[in-house]
PDB file of C-alpha atoms in Angstrom:
ATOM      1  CA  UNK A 393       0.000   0.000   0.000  1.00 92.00           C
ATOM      2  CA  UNK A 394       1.509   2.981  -1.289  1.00 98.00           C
ATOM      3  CA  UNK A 395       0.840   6.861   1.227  1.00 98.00           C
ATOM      4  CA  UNK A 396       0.962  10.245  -0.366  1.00 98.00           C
ATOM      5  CA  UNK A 397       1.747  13.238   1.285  1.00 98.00           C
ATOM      6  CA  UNK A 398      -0.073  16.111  -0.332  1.00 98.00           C
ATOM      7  CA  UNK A 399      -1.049  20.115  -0.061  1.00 97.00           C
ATOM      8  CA  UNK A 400      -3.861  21.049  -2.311  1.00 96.00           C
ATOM      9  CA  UNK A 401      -3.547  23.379  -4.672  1.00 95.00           C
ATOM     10  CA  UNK A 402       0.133  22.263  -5.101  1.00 97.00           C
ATOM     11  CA  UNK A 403       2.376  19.703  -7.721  1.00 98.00           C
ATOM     12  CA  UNK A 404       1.072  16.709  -5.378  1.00 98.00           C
ATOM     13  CA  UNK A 405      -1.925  17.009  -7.183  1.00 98.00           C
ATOM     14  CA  UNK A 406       0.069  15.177 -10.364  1.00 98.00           C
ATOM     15  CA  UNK A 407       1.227  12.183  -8.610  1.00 98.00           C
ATOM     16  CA  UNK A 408      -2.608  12.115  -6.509  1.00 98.00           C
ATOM     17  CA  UNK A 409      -4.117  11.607 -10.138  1.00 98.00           C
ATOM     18  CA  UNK A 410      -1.413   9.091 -11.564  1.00 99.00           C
ATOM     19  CA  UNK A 411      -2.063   6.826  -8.659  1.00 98.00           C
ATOM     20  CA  UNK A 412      -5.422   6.766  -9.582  1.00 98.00           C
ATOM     21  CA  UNK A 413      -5.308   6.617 -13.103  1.00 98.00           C
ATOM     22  CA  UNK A 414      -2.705   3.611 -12.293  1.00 98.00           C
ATOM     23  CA  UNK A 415      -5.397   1.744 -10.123  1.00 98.00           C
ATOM     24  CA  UNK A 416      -2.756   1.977  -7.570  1.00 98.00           C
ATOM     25  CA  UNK A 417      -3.353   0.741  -3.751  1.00 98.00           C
ATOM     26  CA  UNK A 418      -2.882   3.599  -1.279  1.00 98.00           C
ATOM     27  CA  UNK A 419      -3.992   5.992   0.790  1.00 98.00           C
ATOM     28  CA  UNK A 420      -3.331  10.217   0.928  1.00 98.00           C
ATOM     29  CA  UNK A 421      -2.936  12.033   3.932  1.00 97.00           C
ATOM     30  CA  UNK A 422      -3.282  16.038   3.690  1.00 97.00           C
ATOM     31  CA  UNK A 423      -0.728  18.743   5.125  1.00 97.00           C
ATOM     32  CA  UNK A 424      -1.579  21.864   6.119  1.00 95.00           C
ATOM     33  CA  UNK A 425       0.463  24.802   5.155  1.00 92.00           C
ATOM     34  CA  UNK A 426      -0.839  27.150   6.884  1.00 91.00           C
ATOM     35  CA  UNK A 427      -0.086  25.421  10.535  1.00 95.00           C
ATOM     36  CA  UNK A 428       3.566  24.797   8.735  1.00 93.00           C
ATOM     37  CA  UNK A 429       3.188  20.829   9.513  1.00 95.00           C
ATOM     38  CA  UNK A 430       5.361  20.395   6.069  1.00 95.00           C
ATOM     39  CA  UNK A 431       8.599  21.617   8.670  1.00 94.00           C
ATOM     40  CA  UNK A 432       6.589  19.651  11.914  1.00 97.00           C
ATOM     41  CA  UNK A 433       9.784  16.774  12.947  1.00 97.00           C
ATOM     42  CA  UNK A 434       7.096  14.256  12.615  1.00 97.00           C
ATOM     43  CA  UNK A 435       7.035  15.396   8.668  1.00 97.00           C
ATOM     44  CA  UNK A 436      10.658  15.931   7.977  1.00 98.00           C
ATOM     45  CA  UNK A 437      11.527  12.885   9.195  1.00 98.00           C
ATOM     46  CA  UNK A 438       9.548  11.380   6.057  1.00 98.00           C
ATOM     47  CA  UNK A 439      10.519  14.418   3.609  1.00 98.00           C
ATOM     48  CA  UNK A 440      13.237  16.257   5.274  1.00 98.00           C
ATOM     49  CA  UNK A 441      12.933  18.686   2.426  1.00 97.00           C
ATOM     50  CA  UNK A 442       9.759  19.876   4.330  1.00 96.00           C
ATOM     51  CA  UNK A 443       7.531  19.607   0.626  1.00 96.00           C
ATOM     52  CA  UNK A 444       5.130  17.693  -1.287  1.00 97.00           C
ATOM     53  CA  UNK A 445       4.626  15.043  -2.432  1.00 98.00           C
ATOM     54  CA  UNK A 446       6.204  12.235  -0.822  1.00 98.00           C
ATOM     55  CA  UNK A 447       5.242   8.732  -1.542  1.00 98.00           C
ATOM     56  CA  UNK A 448       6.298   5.988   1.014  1.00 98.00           C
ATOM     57  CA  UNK A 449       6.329   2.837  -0.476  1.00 98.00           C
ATOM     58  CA  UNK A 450       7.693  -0.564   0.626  1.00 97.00           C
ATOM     59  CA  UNK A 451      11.493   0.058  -0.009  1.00 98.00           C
ATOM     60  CA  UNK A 452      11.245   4.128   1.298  1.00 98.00           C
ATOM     61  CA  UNK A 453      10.080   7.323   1.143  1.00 98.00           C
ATOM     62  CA  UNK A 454      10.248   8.856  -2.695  1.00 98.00           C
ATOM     63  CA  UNK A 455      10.137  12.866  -3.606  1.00 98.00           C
ATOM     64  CA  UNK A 456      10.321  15.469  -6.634  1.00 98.00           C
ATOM     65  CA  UNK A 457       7.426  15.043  -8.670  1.00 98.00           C
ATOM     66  CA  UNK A 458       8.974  13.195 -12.361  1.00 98.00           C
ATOM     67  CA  UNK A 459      10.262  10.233  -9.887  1.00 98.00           C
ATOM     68  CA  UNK A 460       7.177   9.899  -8.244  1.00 98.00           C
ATOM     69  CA  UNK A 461       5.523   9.624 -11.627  1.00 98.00           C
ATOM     70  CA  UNK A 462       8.159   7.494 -13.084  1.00 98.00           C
ATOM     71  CA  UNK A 463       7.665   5.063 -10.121  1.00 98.00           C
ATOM     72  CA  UNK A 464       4.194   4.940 -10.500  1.00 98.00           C
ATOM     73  CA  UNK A 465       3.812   4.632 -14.531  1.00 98.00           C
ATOM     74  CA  UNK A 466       6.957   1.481 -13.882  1.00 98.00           C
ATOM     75  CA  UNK A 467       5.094  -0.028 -10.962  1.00 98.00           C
ATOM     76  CA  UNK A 468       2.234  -0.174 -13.195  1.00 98.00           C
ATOM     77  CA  UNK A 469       2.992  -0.919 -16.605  1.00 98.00           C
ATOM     78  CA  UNK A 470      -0.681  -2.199 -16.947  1.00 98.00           C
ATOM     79  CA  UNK A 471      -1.639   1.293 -17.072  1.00 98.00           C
ATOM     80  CA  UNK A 472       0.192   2.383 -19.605  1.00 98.00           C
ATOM     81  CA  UNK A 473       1.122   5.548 -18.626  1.00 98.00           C
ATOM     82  CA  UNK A 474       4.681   5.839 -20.060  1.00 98.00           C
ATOM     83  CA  UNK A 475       5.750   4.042 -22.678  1.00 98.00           C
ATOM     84  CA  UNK A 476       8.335   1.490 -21.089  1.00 98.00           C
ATOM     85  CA  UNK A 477       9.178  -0.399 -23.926  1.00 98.00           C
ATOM     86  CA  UNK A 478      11.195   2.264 -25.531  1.00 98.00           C
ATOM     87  CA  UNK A 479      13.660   3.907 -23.874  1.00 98.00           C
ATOM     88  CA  UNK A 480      14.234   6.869 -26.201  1.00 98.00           C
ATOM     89  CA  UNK A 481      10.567   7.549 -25.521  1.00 98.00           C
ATOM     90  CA  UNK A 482      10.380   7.645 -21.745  1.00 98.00           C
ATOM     91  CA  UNK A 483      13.483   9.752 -21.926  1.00 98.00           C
ATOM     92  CA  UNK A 484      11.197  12.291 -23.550  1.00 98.00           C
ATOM     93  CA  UNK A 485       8.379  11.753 -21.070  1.00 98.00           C
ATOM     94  CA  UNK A 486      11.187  12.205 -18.354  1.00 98.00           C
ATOM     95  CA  UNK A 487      12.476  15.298 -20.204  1.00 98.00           C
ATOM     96  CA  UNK A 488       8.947  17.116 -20.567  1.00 98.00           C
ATOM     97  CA  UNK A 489       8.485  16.581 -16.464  1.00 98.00           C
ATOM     98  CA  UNK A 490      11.932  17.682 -15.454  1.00 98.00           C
ATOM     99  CA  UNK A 491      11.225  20.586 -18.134  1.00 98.00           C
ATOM    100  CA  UNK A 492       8.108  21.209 -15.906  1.00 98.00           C
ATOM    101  CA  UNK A 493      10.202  20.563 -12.560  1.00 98.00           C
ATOM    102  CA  UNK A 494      13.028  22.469 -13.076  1.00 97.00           C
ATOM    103  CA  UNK A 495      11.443  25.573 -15.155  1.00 97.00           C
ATOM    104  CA  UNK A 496       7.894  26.133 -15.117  1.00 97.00           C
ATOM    105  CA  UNK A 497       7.646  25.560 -11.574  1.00 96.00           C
ATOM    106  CA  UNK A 498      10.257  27.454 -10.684  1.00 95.00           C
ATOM    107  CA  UNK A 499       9.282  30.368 -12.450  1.00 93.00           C
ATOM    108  CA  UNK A 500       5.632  30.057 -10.885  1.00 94.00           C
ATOM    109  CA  UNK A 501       7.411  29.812  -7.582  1.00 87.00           C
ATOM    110  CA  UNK A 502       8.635  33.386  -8.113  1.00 74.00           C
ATOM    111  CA  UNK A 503       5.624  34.846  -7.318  1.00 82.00           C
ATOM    112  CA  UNK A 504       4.759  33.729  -3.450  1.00 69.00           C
ATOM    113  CA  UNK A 505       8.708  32.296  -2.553  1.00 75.00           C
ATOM    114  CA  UNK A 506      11.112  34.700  -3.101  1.00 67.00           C
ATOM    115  CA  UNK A 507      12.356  34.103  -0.006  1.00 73.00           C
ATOM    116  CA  UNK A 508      14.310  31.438  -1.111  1.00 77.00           C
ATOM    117  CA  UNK A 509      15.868  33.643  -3.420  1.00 77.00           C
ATOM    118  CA  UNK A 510      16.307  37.087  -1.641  1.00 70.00           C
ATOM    119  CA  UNK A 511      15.712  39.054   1.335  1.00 73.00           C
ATOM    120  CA  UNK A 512      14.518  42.781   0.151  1.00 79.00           C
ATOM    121  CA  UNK A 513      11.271  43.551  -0.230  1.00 76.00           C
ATOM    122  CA  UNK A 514      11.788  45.029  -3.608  1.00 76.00           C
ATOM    123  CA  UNK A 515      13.383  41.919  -4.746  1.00 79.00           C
ATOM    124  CA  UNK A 516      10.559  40.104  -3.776  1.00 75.00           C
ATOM    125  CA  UNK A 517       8.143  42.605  -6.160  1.00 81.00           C
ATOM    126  CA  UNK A 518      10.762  42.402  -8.749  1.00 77.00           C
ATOM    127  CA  UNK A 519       9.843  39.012  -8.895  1.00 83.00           C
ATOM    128  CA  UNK A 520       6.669  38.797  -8.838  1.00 83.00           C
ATOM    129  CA  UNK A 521       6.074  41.402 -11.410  1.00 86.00           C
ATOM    130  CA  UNK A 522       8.354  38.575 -13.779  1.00 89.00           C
ATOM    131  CA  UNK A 523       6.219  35.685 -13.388  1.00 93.00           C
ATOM    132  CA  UNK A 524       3.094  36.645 -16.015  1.00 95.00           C
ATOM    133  CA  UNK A 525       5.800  36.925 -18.320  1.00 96.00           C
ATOM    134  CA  UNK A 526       7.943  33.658 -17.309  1.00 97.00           C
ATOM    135  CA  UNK A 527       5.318  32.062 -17.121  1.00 97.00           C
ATOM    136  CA  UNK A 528       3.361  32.904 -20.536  1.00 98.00           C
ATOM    137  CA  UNK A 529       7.303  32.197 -22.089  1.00 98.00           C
ATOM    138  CA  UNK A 530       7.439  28.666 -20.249  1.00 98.00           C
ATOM    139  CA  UNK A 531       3.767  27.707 -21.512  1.00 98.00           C
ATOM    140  CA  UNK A 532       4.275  29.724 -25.214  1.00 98.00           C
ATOM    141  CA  UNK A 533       6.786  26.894 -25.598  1.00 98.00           C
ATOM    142  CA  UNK A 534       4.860  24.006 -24.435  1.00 98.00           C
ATOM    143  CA  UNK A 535       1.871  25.044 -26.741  1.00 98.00           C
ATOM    144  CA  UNK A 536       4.032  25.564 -30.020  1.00 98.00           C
ATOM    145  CA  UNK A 537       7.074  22.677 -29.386  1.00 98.00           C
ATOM    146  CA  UNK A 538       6.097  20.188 -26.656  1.00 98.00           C
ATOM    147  CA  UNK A 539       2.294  19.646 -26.772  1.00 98.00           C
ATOM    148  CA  UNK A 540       1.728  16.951 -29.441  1.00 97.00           C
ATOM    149  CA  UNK A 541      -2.012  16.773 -28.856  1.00 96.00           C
ATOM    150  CA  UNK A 542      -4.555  15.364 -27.932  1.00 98.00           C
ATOM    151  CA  UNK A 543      -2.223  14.435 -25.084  1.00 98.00           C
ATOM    152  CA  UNK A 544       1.545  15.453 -24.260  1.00 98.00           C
ATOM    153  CA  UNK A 545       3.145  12.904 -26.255  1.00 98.00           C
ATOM    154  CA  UNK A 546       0.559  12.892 -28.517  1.00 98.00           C
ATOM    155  CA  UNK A 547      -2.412  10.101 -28.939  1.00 98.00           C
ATOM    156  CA  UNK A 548      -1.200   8.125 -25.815  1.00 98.00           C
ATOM    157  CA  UNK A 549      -1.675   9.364 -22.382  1.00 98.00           C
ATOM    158  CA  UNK A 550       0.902   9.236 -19.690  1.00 98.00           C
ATOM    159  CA  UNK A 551       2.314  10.540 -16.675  1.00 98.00           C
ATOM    160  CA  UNK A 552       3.219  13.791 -18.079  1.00 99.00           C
ATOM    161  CA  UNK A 553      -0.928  14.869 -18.550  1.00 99.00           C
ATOM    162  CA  UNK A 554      -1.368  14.952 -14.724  1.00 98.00           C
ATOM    163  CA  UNK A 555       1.297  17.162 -14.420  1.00 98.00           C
ATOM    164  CA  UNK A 556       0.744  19.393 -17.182  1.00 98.00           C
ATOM    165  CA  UNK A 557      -2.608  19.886 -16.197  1.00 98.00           C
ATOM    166  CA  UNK A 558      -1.475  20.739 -12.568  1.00 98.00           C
ATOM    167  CA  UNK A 559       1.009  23.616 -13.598  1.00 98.00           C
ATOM    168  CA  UNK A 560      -1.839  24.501 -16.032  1.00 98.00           C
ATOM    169  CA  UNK A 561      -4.376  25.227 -13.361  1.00 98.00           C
ATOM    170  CA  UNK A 562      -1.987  28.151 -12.024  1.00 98.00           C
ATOM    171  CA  UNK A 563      -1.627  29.972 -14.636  1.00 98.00           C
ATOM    172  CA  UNK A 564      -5.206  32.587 -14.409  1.00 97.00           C
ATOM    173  CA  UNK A 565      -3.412  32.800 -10.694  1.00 96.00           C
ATOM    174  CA  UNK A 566      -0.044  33.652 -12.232  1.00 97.00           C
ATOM    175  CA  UNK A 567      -2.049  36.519 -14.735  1.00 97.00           C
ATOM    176  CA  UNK A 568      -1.604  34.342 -17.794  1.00 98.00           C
ATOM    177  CA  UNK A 569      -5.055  34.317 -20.449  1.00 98.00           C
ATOM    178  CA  UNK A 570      -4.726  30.328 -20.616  1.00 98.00           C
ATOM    179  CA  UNK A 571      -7.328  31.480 -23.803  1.00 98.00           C
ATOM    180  CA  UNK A 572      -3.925  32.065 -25.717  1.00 98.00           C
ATOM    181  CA  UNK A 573      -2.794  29.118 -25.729  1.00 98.00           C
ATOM    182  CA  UNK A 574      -5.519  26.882 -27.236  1.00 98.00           C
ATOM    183  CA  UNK A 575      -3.845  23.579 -27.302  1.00 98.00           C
ATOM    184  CA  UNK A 576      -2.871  23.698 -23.488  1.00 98.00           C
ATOM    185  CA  UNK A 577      -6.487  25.040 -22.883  1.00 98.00           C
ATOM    186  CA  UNK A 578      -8.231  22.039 -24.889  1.00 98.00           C
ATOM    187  CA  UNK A 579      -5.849  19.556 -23.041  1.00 98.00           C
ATOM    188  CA  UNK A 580      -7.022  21.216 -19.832  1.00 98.00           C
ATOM    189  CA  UNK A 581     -10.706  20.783 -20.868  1.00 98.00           C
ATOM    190  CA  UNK A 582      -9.731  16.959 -21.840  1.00 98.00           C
ATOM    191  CA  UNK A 583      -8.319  16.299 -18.187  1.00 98.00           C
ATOM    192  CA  UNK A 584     -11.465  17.263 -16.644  1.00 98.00           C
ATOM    193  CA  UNK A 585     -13.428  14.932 -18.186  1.00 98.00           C
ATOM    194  CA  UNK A 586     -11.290  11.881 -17.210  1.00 98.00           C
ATOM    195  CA  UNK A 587     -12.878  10.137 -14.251  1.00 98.00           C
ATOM    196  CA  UNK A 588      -9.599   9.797 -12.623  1.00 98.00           C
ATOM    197  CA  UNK A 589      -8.892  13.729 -12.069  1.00 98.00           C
ATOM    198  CA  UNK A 590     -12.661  14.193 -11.330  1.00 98.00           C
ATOM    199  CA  UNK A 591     -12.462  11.965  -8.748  1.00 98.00           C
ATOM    200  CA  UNK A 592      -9.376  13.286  -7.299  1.00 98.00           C
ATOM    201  CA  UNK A 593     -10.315  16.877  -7.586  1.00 98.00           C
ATOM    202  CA  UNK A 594     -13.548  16.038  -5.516  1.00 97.00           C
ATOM    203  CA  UNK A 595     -11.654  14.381  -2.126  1.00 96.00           C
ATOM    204  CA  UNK A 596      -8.937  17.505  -2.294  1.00 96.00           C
ATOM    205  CA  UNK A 597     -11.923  19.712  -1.808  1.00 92.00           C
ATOM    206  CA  UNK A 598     -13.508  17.473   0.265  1.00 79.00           C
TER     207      UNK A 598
END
C-alpha cells in the first residue's frame, strides 16, 4: 500500500491523479500549510525537504514530482502511462516533467517564494512582477514545441498529462489568459473529463 503526502492546490496534485489513473493501492494524507506541519519533525523525518509530495512505499520514502511519476507509470505498466518499452521515448516523457520541474515551476514559484531567493522587499516585487511573463514564455513553448495533442506525447496518455494539467491550473493565478494558448487550454478541458482527475479533484476539496 503505497501513502501520499499532499497540499492542495500544489504539484502533489500530479502524482494524486497518476495513482489513480494507475489503479494503484494507497492511501493520501493532507498537510496543512498554513499550521507549517510540512517543517513539523514528525514530517521531515519522512521528507526532510519539508515539501510535497512524498510517496512511502515498501522500499522508502520517494520525492520530486517526475520520480514519483516514473515510479508509478513502472510499478504499473498495466496502465500504460509511459511508454516502457522504448527507452528513447520515456526519456522524452522524463524530459517534458523535469522541463516542468526544473522551469515552469520554478518560475511560478517566483511569485509567493522569493524568499528562497532574496531578502529585500523590492526583490521580492521584482519578482513577482516577472512571473506573467515567465510564465506565458514557459507555456508559449509548451503550446508551439512540446504539446503533441490530444495528449503530451501525442495520442497516448501518460504521466506527463497529470502534471501538465497541474502547472496549467496556475496559470489565471499567475495573470496568464490560458485562452492564448488553445492547445494547453483544450488539453485542460480533456483532463477534466477523465474520471480519474474528477475523482481526485472532488476528495482535495472534500
Amino acid at each position: 500500500m503505497l501513502k501520499l503526502y499532499y497540499v492542495p492546490g500544489t504539484c502533489a496534485l500530479a502524482s494524486h491523479i497518476a495513482l489513480v489513473e494507475a489503479g494503484a493501492p494507497h492511501t493520501v494524507e493532507r498537510l496543512d500549510f498554513k499550521t507549517n506541519q510540512q517543517n513539523s519533525p514528525e514530517y521531515l523525518k519522512i521528507n526532510p525537504k519539508g515539501r510535497v509530495p512524498a510517496l512511502m512505499t515498501d522500499r522508502g520514502v520517494l520525492t520530486e514530482t517526475p520520480a514519483v511519476l516514473a515510479y508509478i507509470a513502472q510499478t504499473f505498466p498495466q496502465a500504460k502511462l509511459a511508454p516502457l518499452d522504448d527507452a528513447f521515448e520515456f526519456a522524452k516523457v522524463q524530459a517534458f516533467n523535469s522541463y516542468l520541474c526544473s522551469t515552469v515551476h520554478v518560475n511560478h514559484a517566483h511569485k509567493g517564494r522569493g524568499y528562497r531567493w532574496a531578502t529585500q522587499e523590492t526583490s521580492f516585487a521584482d519578482m513577482k512582477g516577472m512571473v506573467s511573463k515567465t510564465m506565458a514564455a514557459s507555456f508559449g513553448l509548451i503550446e508551439r514545441d512540446m504539446l503533441k495533442g490530444p495528449w503530451v506525447m501525442g495520442d497516448n496518455y501518460t504521466v506527463c498529462d497529470p502534471y501538465l494539467y497541474t502547472l496549467t491550473s496556475w496559470l489565471a493565478g499567475d495573470g496568464v489568459d490560458i485562452a492564448t494558448l488553445p492547445k494547453v487550454k483544450a488539453h485542460k478541458e480533456r483532463m477534466e473529463q477523465r474520471p480519474a482527475v474528477q475523482r481526485v479533484l472532488a476528495e482535495q476539496k472534500s
